[in-house]
CSV table of C-alpha atoms and ligand atoms in Angstrom, one decimal:
chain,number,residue,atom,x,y,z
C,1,UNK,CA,-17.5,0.3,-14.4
C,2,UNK,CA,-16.5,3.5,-13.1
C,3,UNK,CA,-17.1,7.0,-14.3
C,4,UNK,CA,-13.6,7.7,-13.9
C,5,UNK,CA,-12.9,11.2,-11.5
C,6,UNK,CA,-9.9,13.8,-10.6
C,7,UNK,CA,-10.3,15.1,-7.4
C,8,UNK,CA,-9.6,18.9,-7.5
C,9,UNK,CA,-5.8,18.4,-7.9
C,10,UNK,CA,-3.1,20.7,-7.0
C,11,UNK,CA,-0.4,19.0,-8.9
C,12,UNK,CA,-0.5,16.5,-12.0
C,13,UNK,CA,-1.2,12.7,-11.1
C,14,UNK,CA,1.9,10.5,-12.3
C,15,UNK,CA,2.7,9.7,-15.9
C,16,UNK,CA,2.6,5.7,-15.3
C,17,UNK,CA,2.0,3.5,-11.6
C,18,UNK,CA,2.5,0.4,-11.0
C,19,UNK,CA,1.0,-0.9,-7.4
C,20,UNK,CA,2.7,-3.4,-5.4
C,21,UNK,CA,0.1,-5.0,-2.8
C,22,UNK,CA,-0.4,-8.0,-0.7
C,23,UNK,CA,-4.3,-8.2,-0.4
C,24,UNK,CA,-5.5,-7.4,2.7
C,25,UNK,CA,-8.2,-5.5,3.1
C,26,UNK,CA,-6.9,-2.2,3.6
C,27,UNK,CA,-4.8,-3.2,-0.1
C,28,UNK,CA,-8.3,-3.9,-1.1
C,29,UNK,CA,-9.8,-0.3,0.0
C,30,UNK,CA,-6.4,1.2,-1.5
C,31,UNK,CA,-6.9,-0.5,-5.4
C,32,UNK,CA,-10.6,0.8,-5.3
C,33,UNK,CA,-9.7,4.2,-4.5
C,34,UNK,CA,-7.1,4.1,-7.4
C,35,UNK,CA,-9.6,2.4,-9.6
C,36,UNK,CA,-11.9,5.1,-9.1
C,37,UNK,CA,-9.9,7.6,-10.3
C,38,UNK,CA,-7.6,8.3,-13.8
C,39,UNK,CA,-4.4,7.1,-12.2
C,40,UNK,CA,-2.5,5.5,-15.2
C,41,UNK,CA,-2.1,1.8,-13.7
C,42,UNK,CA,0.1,-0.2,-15.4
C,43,UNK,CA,-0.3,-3.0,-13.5
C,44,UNK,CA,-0.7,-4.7,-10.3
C,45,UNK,CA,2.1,-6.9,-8.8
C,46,UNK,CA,1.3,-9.0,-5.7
C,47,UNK,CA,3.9,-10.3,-3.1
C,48,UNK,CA,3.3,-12.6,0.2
C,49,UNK,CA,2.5,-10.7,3.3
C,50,UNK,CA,-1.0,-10.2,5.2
C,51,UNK,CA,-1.3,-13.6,3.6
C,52,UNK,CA,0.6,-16.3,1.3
C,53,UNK,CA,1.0,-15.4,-2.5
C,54,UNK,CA,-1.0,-17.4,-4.0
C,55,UNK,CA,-4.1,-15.7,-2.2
C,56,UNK,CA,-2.3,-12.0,-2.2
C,57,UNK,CA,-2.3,-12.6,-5.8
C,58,UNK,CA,-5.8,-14.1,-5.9
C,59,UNK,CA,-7.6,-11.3,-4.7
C,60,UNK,CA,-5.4,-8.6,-6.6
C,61,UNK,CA,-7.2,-10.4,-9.7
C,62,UNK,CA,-10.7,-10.4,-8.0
C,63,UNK,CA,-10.7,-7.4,-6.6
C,64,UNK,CA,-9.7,-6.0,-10.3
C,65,UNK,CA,-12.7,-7.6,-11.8
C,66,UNK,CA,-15.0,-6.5,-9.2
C,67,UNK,CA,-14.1,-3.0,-10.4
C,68,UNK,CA,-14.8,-3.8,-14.2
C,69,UNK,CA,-10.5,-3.7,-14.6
C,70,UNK,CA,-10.6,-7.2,-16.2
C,71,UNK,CA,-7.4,-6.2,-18.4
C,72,UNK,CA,-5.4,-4.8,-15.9
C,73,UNK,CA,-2.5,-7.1,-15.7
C,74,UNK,CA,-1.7,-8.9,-12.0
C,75,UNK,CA,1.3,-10.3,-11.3
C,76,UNK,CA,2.6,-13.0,-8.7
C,77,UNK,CA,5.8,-12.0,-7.0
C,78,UNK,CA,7.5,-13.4,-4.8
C,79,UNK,CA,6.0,-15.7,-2.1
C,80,UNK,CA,8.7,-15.2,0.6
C,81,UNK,CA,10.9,-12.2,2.2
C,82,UNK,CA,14.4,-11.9,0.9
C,83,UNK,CA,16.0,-13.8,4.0
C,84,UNK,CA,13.4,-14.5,6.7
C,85,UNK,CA,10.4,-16.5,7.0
C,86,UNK,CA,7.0,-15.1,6.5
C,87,UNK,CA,5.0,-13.8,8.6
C,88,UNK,CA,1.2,-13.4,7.9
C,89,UNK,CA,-1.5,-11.2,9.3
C,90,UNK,CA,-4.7,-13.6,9.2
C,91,UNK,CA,-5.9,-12.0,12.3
C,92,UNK,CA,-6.6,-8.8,10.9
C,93,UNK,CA,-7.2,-9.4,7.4
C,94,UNK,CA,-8.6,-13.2,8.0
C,95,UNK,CA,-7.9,-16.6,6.1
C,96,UNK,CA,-8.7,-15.4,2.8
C,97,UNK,CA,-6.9,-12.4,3.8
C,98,UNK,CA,-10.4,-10.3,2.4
C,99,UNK,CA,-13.0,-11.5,5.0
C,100,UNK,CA,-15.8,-9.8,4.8
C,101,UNK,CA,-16.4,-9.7,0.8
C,102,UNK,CA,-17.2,-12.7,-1.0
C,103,UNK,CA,-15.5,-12.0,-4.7
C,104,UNK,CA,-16.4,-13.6,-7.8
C,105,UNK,CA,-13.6,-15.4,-9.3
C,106,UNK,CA,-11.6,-13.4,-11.8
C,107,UNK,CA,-11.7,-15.1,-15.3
C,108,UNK,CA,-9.1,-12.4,-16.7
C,109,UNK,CA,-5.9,-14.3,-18.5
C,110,UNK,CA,-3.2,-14.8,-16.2
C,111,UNK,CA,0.5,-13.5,-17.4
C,112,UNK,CA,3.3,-16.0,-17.1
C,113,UNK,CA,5.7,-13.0,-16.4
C,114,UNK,CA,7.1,-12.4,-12.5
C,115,UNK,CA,6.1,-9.4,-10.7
C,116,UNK,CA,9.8,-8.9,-11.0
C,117,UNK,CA,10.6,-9.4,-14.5
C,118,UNK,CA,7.6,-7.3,-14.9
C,119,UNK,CA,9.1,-4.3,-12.9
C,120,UNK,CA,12.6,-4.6,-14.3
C,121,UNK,CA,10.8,-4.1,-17.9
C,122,UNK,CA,8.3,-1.4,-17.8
C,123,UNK,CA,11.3,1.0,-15.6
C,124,UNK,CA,13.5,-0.2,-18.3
C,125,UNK,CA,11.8,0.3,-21.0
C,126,UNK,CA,9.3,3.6,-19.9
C,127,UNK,CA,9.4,6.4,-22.0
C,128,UNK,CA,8.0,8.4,-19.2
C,129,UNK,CA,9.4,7.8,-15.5
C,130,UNK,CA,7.0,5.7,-13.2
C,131,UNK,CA,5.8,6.1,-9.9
C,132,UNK,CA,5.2,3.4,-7.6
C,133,UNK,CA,2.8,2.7,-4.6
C,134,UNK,CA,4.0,0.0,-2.4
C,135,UNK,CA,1.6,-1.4,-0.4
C,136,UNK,CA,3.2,-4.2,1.1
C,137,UNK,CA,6.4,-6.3,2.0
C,138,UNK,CA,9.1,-4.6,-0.1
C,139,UNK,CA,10.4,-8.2,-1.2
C,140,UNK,CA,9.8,-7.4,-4.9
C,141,UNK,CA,10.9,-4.0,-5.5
C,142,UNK,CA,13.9,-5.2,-3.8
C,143,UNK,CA,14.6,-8.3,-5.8
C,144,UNK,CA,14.3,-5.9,-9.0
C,145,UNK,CA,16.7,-3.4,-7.7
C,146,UNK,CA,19.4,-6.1,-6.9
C,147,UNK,CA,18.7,-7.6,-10.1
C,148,UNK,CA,19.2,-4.3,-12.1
C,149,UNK,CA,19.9,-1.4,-10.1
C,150,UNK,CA,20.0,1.0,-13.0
C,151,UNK,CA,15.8,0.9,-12.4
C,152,UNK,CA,15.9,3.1,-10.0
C,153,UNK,CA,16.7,6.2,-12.6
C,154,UNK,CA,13.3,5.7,-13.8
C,155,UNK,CA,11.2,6.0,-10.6
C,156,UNK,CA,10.4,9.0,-10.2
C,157,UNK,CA,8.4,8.4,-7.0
C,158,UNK,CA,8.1,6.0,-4.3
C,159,UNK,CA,5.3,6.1,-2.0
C,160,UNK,CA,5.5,3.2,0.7
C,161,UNK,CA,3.1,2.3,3.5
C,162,UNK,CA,5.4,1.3,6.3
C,163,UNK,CA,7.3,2.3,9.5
C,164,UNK,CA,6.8,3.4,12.1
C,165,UNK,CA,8.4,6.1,14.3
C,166,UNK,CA,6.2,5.4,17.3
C,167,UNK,CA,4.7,2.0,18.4
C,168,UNK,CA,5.0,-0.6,16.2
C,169,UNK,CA,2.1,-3.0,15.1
C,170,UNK,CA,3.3,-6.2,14.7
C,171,UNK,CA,5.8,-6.0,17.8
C,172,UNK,CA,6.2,-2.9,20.1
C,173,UNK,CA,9.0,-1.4,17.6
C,174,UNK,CA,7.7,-2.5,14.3
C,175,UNK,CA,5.1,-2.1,11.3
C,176,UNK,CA,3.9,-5.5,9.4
C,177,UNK,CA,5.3,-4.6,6.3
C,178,UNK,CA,8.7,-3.4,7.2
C,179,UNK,CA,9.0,-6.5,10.2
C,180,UNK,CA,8.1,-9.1,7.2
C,181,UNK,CA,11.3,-8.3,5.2
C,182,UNK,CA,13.5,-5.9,6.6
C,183,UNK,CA,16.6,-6.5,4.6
C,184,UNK,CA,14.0,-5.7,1.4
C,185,UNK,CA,13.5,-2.3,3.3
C,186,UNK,CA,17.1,-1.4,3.7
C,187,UNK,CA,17.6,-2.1,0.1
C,188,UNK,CA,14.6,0.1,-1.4
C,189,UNK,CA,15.3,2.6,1.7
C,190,UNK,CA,18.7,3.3,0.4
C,191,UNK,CA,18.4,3.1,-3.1
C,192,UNK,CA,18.6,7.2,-3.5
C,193,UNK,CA,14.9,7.1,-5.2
C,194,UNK,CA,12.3,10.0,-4.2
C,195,UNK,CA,10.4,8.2,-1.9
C,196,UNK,CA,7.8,9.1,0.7
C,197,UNK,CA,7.0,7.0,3.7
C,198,UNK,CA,3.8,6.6,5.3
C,199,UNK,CA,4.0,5.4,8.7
C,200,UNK,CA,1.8,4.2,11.5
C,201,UNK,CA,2.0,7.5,13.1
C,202,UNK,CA,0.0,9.1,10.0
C,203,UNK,CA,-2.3,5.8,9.1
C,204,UNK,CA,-3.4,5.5,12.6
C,205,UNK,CA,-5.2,8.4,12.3
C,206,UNK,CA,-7.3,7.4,9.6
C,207,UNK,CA,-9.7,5.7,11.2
C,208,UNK,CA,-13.0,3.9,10.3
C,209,UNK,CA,-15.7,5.1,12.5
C,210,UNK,CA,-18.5,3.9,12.9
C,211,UNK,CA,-19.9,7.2,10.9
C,212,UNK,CA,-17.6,6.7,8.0
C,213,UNK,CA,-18.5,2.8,7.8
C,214,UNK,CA,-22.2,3.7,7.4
C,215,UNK,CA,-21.5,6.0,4.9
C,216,UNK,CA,-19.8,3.5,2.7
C,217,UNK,CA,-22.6,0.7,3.4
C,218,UNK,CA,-25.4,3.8,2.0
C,219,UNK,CA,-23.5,3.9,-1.1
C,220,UNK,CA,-25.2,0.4,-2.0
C,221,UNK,CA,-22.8,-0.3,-5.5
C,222,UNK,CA,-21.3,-3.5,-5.6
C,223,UNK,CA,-17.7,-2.5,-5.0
C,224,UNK,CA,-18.8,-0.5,-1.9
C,225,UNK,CA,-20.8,-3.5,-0.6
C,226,UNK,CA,-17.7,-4.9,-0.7
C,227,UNK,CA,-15.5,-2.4,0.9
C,228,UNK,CA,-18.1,-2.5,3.6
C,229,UNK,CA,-18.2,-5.9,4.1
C,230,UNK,CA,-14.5,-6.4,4.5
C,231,UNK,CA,-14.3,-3.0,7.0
C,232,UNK,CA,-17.0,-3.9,9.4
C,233,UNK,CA,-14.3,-7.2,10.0
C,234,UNK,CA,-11.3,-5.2,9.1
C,235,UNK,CA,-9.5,-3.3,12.5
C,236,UNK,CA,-11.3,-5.2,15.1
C,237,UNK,CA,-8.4,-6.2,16.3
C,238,UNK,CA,-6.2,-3.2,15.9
C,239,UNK,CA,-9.8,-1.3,17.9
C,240,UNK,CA,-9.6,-3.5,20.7
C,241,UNK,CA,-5.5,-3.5,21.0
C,242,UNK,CA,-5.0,0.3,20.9
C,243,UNK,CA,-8.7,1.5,21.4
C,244,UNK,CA,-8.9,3.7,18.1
C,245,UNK,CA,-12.2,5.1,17.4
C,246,UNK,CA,-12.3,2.5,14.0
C,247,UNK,CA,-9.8,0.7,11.5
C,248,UNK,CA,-7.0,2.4,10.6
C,249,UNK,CA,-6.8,2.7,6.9
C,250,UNK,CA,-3.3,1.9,6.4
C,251,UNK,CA,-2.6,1.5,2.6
C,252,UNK,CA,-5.4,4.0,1.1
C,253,UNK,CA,-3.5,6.9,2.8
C,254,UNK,CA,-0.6,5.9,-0.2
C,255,UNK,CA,-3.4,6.4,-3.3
C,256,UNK,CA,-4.4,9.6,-1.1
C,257,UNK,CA,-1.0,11.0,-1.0
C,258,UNK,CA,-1.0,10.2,-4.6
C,259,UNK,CA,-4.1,11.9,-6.2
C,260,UNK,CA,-4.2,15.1,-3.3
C,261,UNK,CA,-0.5,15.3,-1.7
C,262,UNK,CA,-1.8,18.6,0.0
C,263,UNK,CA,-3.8,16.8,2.3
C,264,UNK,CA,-0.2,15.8,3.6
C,265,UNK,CA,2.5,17.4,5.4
C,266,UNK,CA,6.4,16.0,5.1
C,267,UNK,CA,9.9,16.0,6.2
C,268,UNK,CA,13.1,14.9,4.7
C,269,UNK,CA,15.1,12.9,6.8
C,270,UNK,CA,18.0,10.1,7.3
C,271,UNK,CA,16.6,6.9,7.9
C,272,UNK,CA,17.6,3.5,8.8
C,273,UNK,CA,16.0,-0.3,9.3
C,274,UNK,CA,17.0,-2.5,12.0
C,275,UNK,CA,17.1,-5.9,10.7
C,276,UNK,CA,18.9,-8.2,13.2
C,277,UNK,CA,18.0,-6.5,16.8
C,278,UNK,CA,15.8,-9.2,18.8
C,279,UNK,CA,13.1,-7.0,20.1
C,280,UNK,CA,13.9,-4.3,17.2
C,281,UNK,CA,14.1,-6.2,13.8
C,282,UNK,CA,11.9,-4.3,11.2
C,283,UNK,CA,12.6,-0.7,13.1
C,284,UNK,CA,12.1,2.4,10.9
C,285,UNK,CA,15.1,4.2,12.9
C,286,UNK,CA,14.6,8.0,11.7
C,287,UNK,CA,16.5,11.0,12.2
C,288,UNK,CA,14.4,14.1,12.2
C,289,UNK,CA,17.5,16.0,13.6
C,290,UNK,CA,20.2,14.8,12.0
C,291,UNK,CA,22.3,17.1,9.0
C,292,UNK,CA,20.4,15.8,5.7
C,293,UNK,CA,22.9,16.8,3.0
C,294,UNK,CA,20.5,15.2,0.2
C,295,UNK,CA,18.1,13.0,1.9
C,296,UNK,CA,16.1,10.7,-0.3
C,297,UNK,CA,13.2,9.8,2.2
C,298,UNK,CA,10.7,12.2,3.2
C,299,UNK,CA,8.3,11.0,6.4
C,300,UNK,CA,4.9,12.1,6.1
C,301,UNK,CA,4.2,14.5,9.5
C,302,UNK,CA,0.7,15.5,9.2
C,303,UNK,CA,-2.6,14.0,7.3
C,304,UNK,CA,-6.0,15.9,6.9
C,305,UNK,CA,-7.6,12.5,7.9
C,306,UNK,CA,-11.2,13.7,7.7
C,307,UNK,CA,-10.3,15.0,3.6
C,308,UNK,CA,-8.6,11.8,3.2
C,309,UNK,CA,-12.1,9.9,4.2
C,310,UNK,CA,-14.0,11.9,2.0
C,311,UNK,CA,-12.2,11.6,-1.1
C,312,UNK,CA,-12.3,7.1,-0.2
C,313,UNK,CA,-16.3,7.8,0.2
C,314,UNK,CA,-16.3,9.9,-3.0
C,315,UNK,CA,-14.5,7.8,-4.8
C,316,UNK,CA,-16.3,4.4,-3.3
C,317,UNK,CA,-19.3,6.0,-4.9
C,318,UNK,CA,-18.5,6.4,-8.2
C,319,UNK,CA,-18.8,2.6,-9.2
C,320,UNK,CA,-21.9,1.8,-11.0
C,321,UNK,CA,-24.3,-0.9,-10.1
P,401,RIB,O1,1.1,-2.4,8.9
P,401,RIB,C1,0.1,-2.2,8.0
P,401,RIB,C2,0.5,-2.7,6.6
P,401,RIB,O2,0.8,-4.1,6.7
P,401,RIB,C3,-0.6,-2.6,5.6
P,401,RIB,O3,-0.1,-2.4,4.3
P,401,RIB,C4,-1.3,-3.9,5.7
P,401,RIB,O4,-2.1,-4.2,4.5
P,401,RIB,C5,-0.1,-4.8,5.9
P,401,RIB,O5,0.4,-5.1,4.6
P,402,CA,CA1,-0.7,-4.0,2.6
């Protein structure tokens, strides 16, 4: 178990989170950070992406048991994007989509209830608005807001990992989780909730080094063993393809912005998703320039990446042997 932390805050955590992931490593990273901290999970909902649902959903469960969060609830989504086919990322994250970490099965009771149907209730039913962390394709916040638009009153903050304004990852002109279900993007990307994005041009500077990964591996708890193990495999491929000094830690950056937003810097802005262009599909197109009578979106500009390490390392280091 954790001895549960708040970093030194500058503005109140969230009433109620839910985090929607598709395990992946760098989901993996993300969850521990959250779990290490008094963010007031609700529950975990798991959709196809870095790889198929039924292993997206689990490690969700694994990865909560490894933390001591047995009775946090997981939930499998759903296992395909709205309209295309789905596109997995085994060569970064590997088969199992956590190489790296060998997990104990989870023996937690698994709900019967749709990430979906699970969305669509708590935002219905919250007495207090709920913020959520997306973490991968968009495919179920999406299905929930066709399904009952009127759930969007009760979010009262988006933050996505996705986009990207500069080079892409997956193609030249587009990030994984965006390019997996586009249409999902447009839908969540114009629903008028508060929503930040966190784009390639901020996670890529987040980088695991070699310093950073040794600092983990010292920490010697069984959750940072972990971490480490699935880092030291994590990013290879991104190092060698752009040359970055280490992994970039894509979905931790959304936990960050969550627990210490001043370690961010962001802009409002209109944005749009190209979802039928040949070379373009999954685009973020955004307009820093453009009149923004009441923009929705803000695009995170700057990240103190070397704060945003330290608080992972801290918090990496607060579960127990
Ligand atoms: O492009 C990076 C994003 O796609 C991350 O969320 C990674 O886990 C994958 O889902
Ligand atoms: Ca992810």
């Amino acid at each position: 178990m954790v001895a549960a932390f708040l970093p030194a805050l500058h503005q109140p955590l969230p009433k109620a989170l839910i985090i929607d992931c598709d395990p992946g490593v760098d989901d993996a990273i993300a969850l521990f950070l959250a779990f290490a901290t008094d963010l007031p999970i609700l529950g975990i909902t798991t959709v196809a992406g870095n790889v198929p649902l039924p292993l997206t959903y689990r490690n969700a469960r694994n990865l909560c048991a490894l933390a001591g969060r047995l009775a946090l609830p997981v939930f499998a989504g759903c296992p395909r994007p709205m309209m295309r086919s789905l596109a997995t990322a085994e060569d970064i994250h590997g088969a199992t989509g956590l190489q790296g970490a060998d997990l104990p099965e989870s023996t937690a009771a698994k709900p019967s209830q749709h990430a979906v149907d699970f969305l669509i209730q708590q935002l219905l039913t919250a007495s207090d608005p709920i913020a959520i962390a997306a973490l991968g394709p968009l495919t179920n916040l999406a299905v929930a807001l066709i399904q009952c638009p009127q759930i969007a009153e009760n979010i009262d903050q988006l933050v996505i990992m996705g986009g990207a304004m500069g080079q892409g990852n997956i193609t030249p002109s587009a990030e994984f989780n965006i390019y997996v279900d586009p249409h999902a993007a447009q839908v969540v990307l114009s629903a008028g909730i508060p929503t930040t994005l966190i784009t390639l041009d901020t996670t890529h500077q987040v980088l695991t080094t070699p310093a950073r990964l040794a600092a983990i591996r010292a920490l010697n708890n069984p959750v940072s063993i972990a971490a480490a193990g699935m880092l030291s495999f994590y990013g290879q491929n991104d190092l060698h393809r752009y040359g970055l000094a280490g992994g970039p830690l894509h979905d931790p950056c959304v936990i960050a912005y969550l627990l210490a937003p001043e370690l961010f810097t962001a802009r409002p802005v209109n944005i749009a998703v190209e979802t039928a262009g040949e070379h373009t599909i999954g685009r973020t197109v955004v307009d820093w320039y453009g009149d923004r009578p009441s923009a929705a979106v803000q695009v995170i500009e700057t990240v103190d990446a070397d704060s945003v390490y330290a608080l992972l390392i801290e918090a990496l280091g607060r579960f127990s042997v």
